[in-house]
Amino acid sequence: MQAGVSGVPPVDARPKLLDEVRARMRLKHYSLRTEQAYLYWIRRYIHANGKRHPRTLDGKAVETFLTRLATDDHVAPSTQNQALSAILFLYREVLALKLPWMKDVVRAKRAPKLPVVLSRAEVERLLEQFSGRDWLMAGLLYGSGLRLMECLRLRIKDVDFARTEITIRDGKGGKDRRTVLPARLSSALRLQVDAVRTLHAEELSRGFGEVALPHALARKYPGATRSLDWQYLFPASRRSIDPRDGRIKRHHLDENVLQRAVHRAAKRAGIDKPVTPHTLRHSFATHLLEAGADIRTIQELLGHKDVATTQIYTHVLNRGAGGVLSPLDR
C-alpha cells in the first residue's frame, strides 16, 4: 500500500516541482553539484512513492524511503543523510510545510574511521609518478592541504606569490580561508599562470573567454567574466555550455582526471593502500603534526569548523598504539 493520503490518485509531480526546487536552490546560492544531487534524490523519492505529490506523503514515506536505501541499496550513512537533506529542503524551503513527524526520522550515524595516511617516503614515491599539470595539482593537495574540488576551483587571483599563500574561496560550508603556498611549487605555478594567460588571450581573440562567476557577481561586474584574474588555474581542455545561463564558457578541469591520475600513480609506485586525492590532504595534516605544528593552526589551514575534526590526525601519529613498545619486545 502506498504511503501518504489515501484516495489521492498518483500524478507526475516532477516537472514543475523540480523547476521550483532548482529555482529555490539558485536563489539560496547552492553549488551546482549540490543542486544536481538534491534533484536526483527528490526524483527518486517521488518515483519511489508512485509519483505522488510530496504534499500527500508523510513521515512514514520518508522513513520507508531512507530505510530501503540502507537495507536494499546498501548506501553509506553519508549518502543516506544526503538523501534526507534533499527531502527536508523540498518540504521546508519549497513546499513550506511544517514537519511534526521529523522527530521520528533518524539520521544515519557514520562510525568514525581513521584516515589513510601515507608516509613521507610514500608521498615522494607517489609524486615521482606524476608530471606536468598532474604533478602540480597533486603537489597542491599534499603541500597545501587542499580538497580535490578546492584545488580544481582555484582562480588565478587566488594565488598570492608575494605572500606565499593560497586563498580558498567558498570552501566547504561556504567559508573562505588561507593556506600555505609551498615554495617547491612556486615556479610550476607561475608557468601554469602563464599557460592560462596565453590560452585566455587566444580565447578572447576568437570571441570567447568567459568563465562562470559565483553567485550574482556576473550581474554586478559584467566585465569580470572575461577577466584573467577570474579564470580557473586548471581550465578544462574544451569549452562547454553553462547550465545556469546557457552561455559557452570554459569550466575547470573535471575531478575524474585527477582521481584517475592519483589511482594510476599509486599503482605504479607500489603503494598497497587505498590512495585517493583526499589521502594527500590527510597526509598533509599528519605530517604537520609530526613536525610539531600547533593543532589550532592546522585546523585553520584545513578549514575545519571544529578542532575535534582535526584531532583525528593525532590518532594516526606514532604517539598512540604505534608508539608503545609491546611487553613481548621487552
Coordinates of C-alpha atoms in Angstrom, one line a residue:
M1 CA 0.0 0.0 0.0
Q2 CA 1.3 3.4 -1.0
A3 CA 2.3 5.7 2.0
G4 CA 0.5 9.0 2.1
V5 CA -3.0 10.3 1.9
S6 CA -5.5 7.7 0.7
G7 CA -7.8 8.3 -2.2
V8 CA -5.4 10.7 -4.0
P9 CA -4.5 9.4 -7.5
P10 CA -0.9 9.3 -8.5
V11 CA 0.2 12.3 -10.5
D12 CA 3.6 13.1 -12.0
A13 CA 4.7 15.9 -9.7
R14 CA 8.2 16.0 -11.0
P15 CA 8.5 18.6 -13.9
K16 CA 7.0 21.7 -12.3
L17 CA 8.1 20.8 -8.7
L18 CA 11.7 20.2 -9.7
D19 CA 11.8 23.5 -11.5
E20 CA 10.7 25.1 -8.3
V21 CA 13.4 23.2 -6.3
R22 CA 16.1 24.3 -8.8
A23 CA 15.0 28.0 -8.7
R24 CA 14.9 28.0 -4.9
M25 CA 18.4 26.4 -4.6
R26 CA 19.8 29.0 -7.0
L27 CA 18.2 31.8 -5.1
K28 CA 20.0 30.5 -2.0
H29 CA 23.3 30.1 -3.9
Y30 CA 23.7 26.4 -3.6
S31 CA 26.5 24.9 -5.6
L32 CA 25.7 23.2 -8.9
R33 CA 26.9 19.9 -7.5
T34 CA 24.6 20.2 -4.5
E35 CA 21.8 21.2 -6.9
Q36 CA 22.3 18.1 -9.0
A37 CA 22.5 15.8 -6.0
Y38 CA 19.3 17.2 -4.4
L39 CA 17.3 17.0 -7.6
Y40 CA 18.5 13.4 -8.0
W41 CA 17.2 12.3 -4.6
I42 CA 14.0 14.2 -4.9
R43 CA 13.3 12.5 -8.2
R44 CA 14.0 9.1 -6.6
Y45 CA 11.8 9.9 -3.6
I46 CA 8.8 10.9 -5.8
H47 CA 9.3 7.9 -8.1
A48 CA 9.6 5.5 -5.1
N49 CA 6.2 6.8 -4.0
G50 CA 4.3 6.2 -7.2
K51 CA 4.8 9.8 -8.5
R52 CA 2.5 11.1 -5.8
H53 CA 2.9 14.8 -4.9
P54 CA 5.1 15.1 -1.8
R55 CA 2.4 17.1 -0.1
T56 CA 0.3 13.9 0.1
L57 CA 3.1 12.0 1.8
D58 CA 4.0 11.8 5.5
G59 CA 7.0 10.9 7.7
K60 CA 6.3 7.2 7.1
A61 CA 7.0 7.6 3.5
V62 CA 10.3 9.4 4.2
E63 CA 11.3 6.7 6.8
T64 CA 10.5 3.9 4.4
F65 CA 12.4 5.5 1.6
L66 CA 15.5 6.0 3.8
T67 CA 15.3 2.5 5.2
R68 CA 15.2 1.0 1.7
L69 CA 18.3 3.0 0.8
A70 CA 20.1 1.3 3.7
T71 CA 18.7 -2.2 3.5
D72 CA 18.1 -2.7 -0.2
D73 CA 20.7 -0.4 -1.8
H74 CA 23.3 -0.6 1.0
V75 CA 24.2 3.0 0.6
A76 CA 26.7 4.6 3.0
P77 CA 25.4 6.6 6.0
S78 CA 26.6 9.9 4.4
T79 CA 24.6 9.1 1.2
Q80 CA 21.5 8.3 3.3
N81 CA 21.9 11.6 5.1
Q82 CA 22.3 13.5 1.8
A83 CA 19.0 12.0 0.6
L84 CA 17.3 13.1 3.8
S85 CA 18.8 16.6 3.5
A86 CA 17.4 16.8 -0.1
I87 CA 13.9 15.8 1.1
L88 CA 14.0 18.2 4.0
F89 CA 14.9 21.0 1.6
L90 CA 11.9 20.1 -0.5
Y91 CA 9.5 20.2 2.4
R92 CA 10.9 23.2 4.2
E93 CA 12.2 25.5 1.5
V94 CA 9.9 24.7 -1.4
L95 CA 6.6 23.4 -0.1
A96 CA 6.9 25.5 3.1
L97 CA 5.4 22.7 5.2
K98 CA 5.9 22.1 8.9
L99 CA 7.2 18.7 9.7
P100 CA 5.9 17.5 13.1
W101 CA 6.9 14.0 12.2
M102 CA 10.6 14.9 11.8
K103 CA 11.4 13.9 15.3
D104 CA 10.7 10.3 14.3
V105 CA 13.1 10.3 11.3
V106 CA 16.5 9.2 12.4
R107 CA 19.7 10.2 10.6
A108 CA 22.2 7.5 9.9
K109 CA 25.3 7.7 12.0
R110 CA 28.7 7.0 10.4
A111 CA 31.2 5.2 12.6
P112 CA 34.4 7.1 13.0
K113 CA 37.2 5.8 10.8
L114 CA 40.9 6.6 10.9
P115 CA 42.1 8.3 7.7
V116 CA 44.5 6.6 5.3
V117 CA 47.8 8.4 5.6
L118 CA 51.0 8.0 3.6
S119 CA 54.5 8.1 5.0
R120 CA 56.8 10.8 3.7
A121 CA 58.7 8.3 1.6
E122 CA 55.4 7.1 0.1
V123 CA 54.4 10.6 -0.8
E124 CA 57.7 11.2 -2.5
R125 CA 57.3 7.9 -4.4
L126 CA 53.8 8.9 -5.4
L127 CA 54.7 12.4 -6.6
E128 CA 57.5 11.0 -8.7
Q129 CA 54.9 9.2 -10.8
F130 CA 53.3 12.5 -11.9
S131 CA 54.5 15.1 -14.4
G132 CA 53.3 18.5 -15.6
R133 CA 49.9 19.7 -14.6
D134 CA 49.0 16.5 -12.7
W135 CA 52.2 16.8 -10.6
L136 CA 51.3 20.4 -9.8
M137 CA 47.8 19.5 -8.7
A138 CA 48.9 16.5 -6.6
G139 CA 51.6 18.8 -5.1
L140 CA 48.9 21.3 -4.0
L141 CA 46.8 18.6 -2.4
Y142 CA 49.7 17.5 -0.3
G143 CA 51.7 20.7 0.1
S144 CA 48.7 23.0 0.8
G145 CA 46.2 20.5 2.3
L146 CA 43.5 21.3 -0.4
R147 CA 40.4 19.2 -1.0
L148 CA 40.1 17.9 -4.6
M149 CA 37.4 20.4 -5.6
E150 CA 39.2 23.3 -3.8
C151 CA 42.2 22.7 -6.0
L152 CA 40.2 22.5 -9.2
R153 CA 38.2 25.6 -8.4
L154 CA 41.3 27.8 -7.8
R155 CA 41.3 31.0 -9.8
I156 CA 44.3 33.0 -11.0
K157 CA 43.6 35.7 -8.4
D158 CA 43.6 33.1 -5.5
V159 CA 47.4 32.5 -5.7
D160 CA 49.5 35.2 -4.0
F161 CA 53.2 34.7 -4.8
A162 CA 54.3 37.7 -2.8
R163 CA 52.7 36.4 0.4
T164 CA 53.3 32.8 -0.5
E165 CA 49.8 31.8 0.3
I166 CA 46.7 30.5 -1.4
T167 CA 43.2 31.7 -0.7
I168 CA 40.3 29.2 -0.9
R169 CA 37.1 30.9 -1.7
D170 CA 33.7 29.4 -0.8
G171 CA 35.1 26.2 0.5
K172 CA 33.2 23.5 2.5
G173 CA 30.5 25.2 4.4
G174 CA 30.8 28.4 2.3
K175 CA 33.9 29.5 4.2
D176 CA 37.0 31.3 2.9
R177 CA 40.4 30.5 4.3
R178 CA 44.1 30.9 3.5
T179 CA 46.7 28.2 3.4
V180 CA 50.4 27.9 2.6
L181 CA 51.8 28.1 -0.9
P182 CA 54.8 25.6 -1.0
A183 CA 58.0 27.2 -2.3
R184 CA 58.7 24.0 -4.2
L185 CA 55.6 24.6 -6.3
S186 CA 56.1 28.3 -6.9
S187 CA 57.9 28.0 -10.3
A188 CA 55.5 25.5 -11.6
L189 CA 52.5 27.6 -10.5
R190 CA 54.0 30.7 -12.4
L191 CA 54.3 28.6 -15.5
Q192 CA 50.7 27.4 -15.1
V193 CA 49.5 31.0 -14.8
D194 CA 51.4 31.9 -17.9
A195 CA 49.8 29.0 -19.8
V196 CA 46.3 30.1 -18.7
R197 CA 47.2 33.7 -19.7
T198 CA 48.2 32.5 -23.2
L199 CA 45.0 30.3 -23.5
H200 CA 42.8 33.2 -22.4
A201 CA 44.3 35.6 -24.9
E202 CA 43.6 33.1 -27.7
E203 CA 40.0 32.6 -26.4
L204 CA 39.3 36.4 -26.4
S205 CA 40.7 36.7 -29.9
R206 CA 38.1 34.1 -31.0
G207 CA 35.2 35.8 -29.3
F208 CA 35.1 33.5 -26.2
G209 CA 36.9 33.8 -22.9
E210 CA 34.0 33.8 -20.5
V211 CA 34.1 32.0 -17.2
A212 CA 31.3 31.3 -14.6
L213 CA 31.3 33.6 -11.6
P214 CA 29.9 32.7 -8.2
H215 CA 26.5 34.0 -7.0
A216 CA 25.4 37.2 -8.7
L217 CA 28.9 38.7 -9.4
A218 CA 28.3 38.3 -13.2
R219 CA 25.5 40.9 -13.0
K220 CA 27.4 43.2 -10.6
Y221 CA 30.6 43.0 -12.5
P222 CA 29.8 42.0 -16.1
G223 CA 33.3 42.5 -17.4
A224 CA 34.7 40.1 -14.8
T225 CA 33.6 37.1 -16.7
R226 CA 36.3 37.8 -19.3
S227 CA 39.0 38.9 -16.8
L228 CA 42.2 36.9 -16.5
D229 CA 42.0 37.1 -12.7
W230 CA 38.8 35.1 -12.6
Q231 CA 40.0 32.3 -15.0
Y232 CA 40.4 28.9 -13.5
L233 CA 44.0 27.9 -12.7
F234 CA 43.3 24.5 -14.1
P235 CA 40.9 25.0 -17.0
A236 CA 39.1 22.3 -18.9
S237 CA 40.5 21.3 -22.3
R238 CA 37.3 22.2 -24.0
R239 CA 34.6 24.9 -23.7
S240 CA 31.2 23.9 -22.5
I241 CA 27.7 25.3 -22.0
D242 CA 27.0 26.7 -18.6
P243 CA 23.8 25.0 -17.4
R244 CA 22.8 28.1 -15.4
D245 CA 22.6 30.6 -18.3
G246 CA 23.2 28.6 -21.4
R247 CA 26.3 30.6 -22.4
I248 CA 29.5 29.0 -23.8
K249 CA 32.3 29.2 -21.2
R250 CA 35.4 27.4 -20.1
H251 CA 34.9 25.5 -16.8
H252 CA 37.6 24.0 -14.6
L253 CA 39.1 20.5 -15.1
D254 CA 36.9 17.6 -14.4
E255 CA 37.6 15.9 -11.0
N256 CA 37.8 12.5 -12.6
V257 CA 41.0 13.5 -14.4
L258 CA 43.0 13.9 -11.1
Q259 CA 41.2 11.0 -9.4
R260 CA 42.3 8.6 -12.2
A261 CA 45.8 10.1 -12.2
V262 CA 46.2 9.5 -8.5
H263 CA 45.0 5.9 -8.7
R264 CA 47.4 5.1 -11.5
A265 CA 50.3 6.8 -9.8
A266 CA 49.7 4.8 -6.5
K267 CA 49.7 1.6 -8.5
R268 CA 52.9 2.5 -10.3
A269 CA 54.5 3.5 -7.0
G270 CA 53.6 0.1 -5.5
I271 CA 51.6 1.6 -2.6
D272 CA 49.3 -1.0 -1.2
K273 CA 46.9 1.4 0.4
P274 CA 43.6 2.8 -0.9
V275 CA 45.0 6.1 -2.2
T276 CA 42.7 8.9 -3.3
P277 CA 43.3 12.6 -3.7
H278 CA 41.9 13.2 -0.2
T279 CA 44.7 10.9 1.1
L280 CA 47.2 13.6 0.3
R281 CA 45.2 16.1 2.4
H282 CA 45.2 13.6 5.3
S283 CA 49.0 13.2 4.9
F284 CA 49.5 17.0 4.9
A285 CA 47.8 17.3 8.3
T286 CA 49.5 14.3 9.8
H287 CA 53.0 15.3 8.7
L288 CA 52.5 18.8 10.1
L289 CA 51.6 17.4 13.4
E290 CA 54.6 15.1 13.3
A291 CA 56.7 18.2 12.7
G292 CA 55.3 19.8 15.8
A293 CA 52.8 22.2 14.3
D294 CA 50.1 23.5 16.6
I295 CA 46.8 21.7 16.1
R296 CA 44.8 25.0 16.0
T297 CA 47.0 26.2 13.1
I298 CA 46.4 23.0 11.3
Q299 CA 42.6 23.4 11.9
E300 CA 42.7 26.8 10.2
L301 CA 44.8 25.6 7.3
L302 CA 42.4 22.7 6.7
G303 CA 39.3 24.8 7.2
H304 CA 37.7 22.6 9.9
K305 CA 34.9 24.1 11.8
D306 CA 35.6 22.1 15.0
V307 CA 39.0 21.3 16.3
A308 CA 37.6 17.8 17.2
T309 CA 37.7 17.1 13.5
T310 CA 41.3 17.9 13.3
Q311 CA 42.2 15.9 16.4
I312 CA 41.5 12.6 14.5
Y313 CA 45.0 13.0 13.0
T314 CA 46.6 12.7 16.4
H315 CA 45.4 9.1 16.4
V316 CA 47.5 8.2 13.4
L317 CA 50.7 9.6 14.8
N318 CA 53.3 7.3 16.4
R319 CA 52.1 8.5 19.8
G320 CA 49.3 6.0 20.1
A321 CA 49.4 2.3 19.5
G322 CA 52.4 2.7 17.2
G323 CA 54.4 4.5 19.9
V324 CA 54.0 1.8 22.5
L325 CA 56.6 -0.9 23.0
S326 CA 55.0 -4.3 23.3
P327 CA 55.7 -6.2 26.5
L328 CA 56.7 -9.1 24.3
D329 CA 59.5 -7.0 22.9
R330 CA 60.7 -6.0 26.4

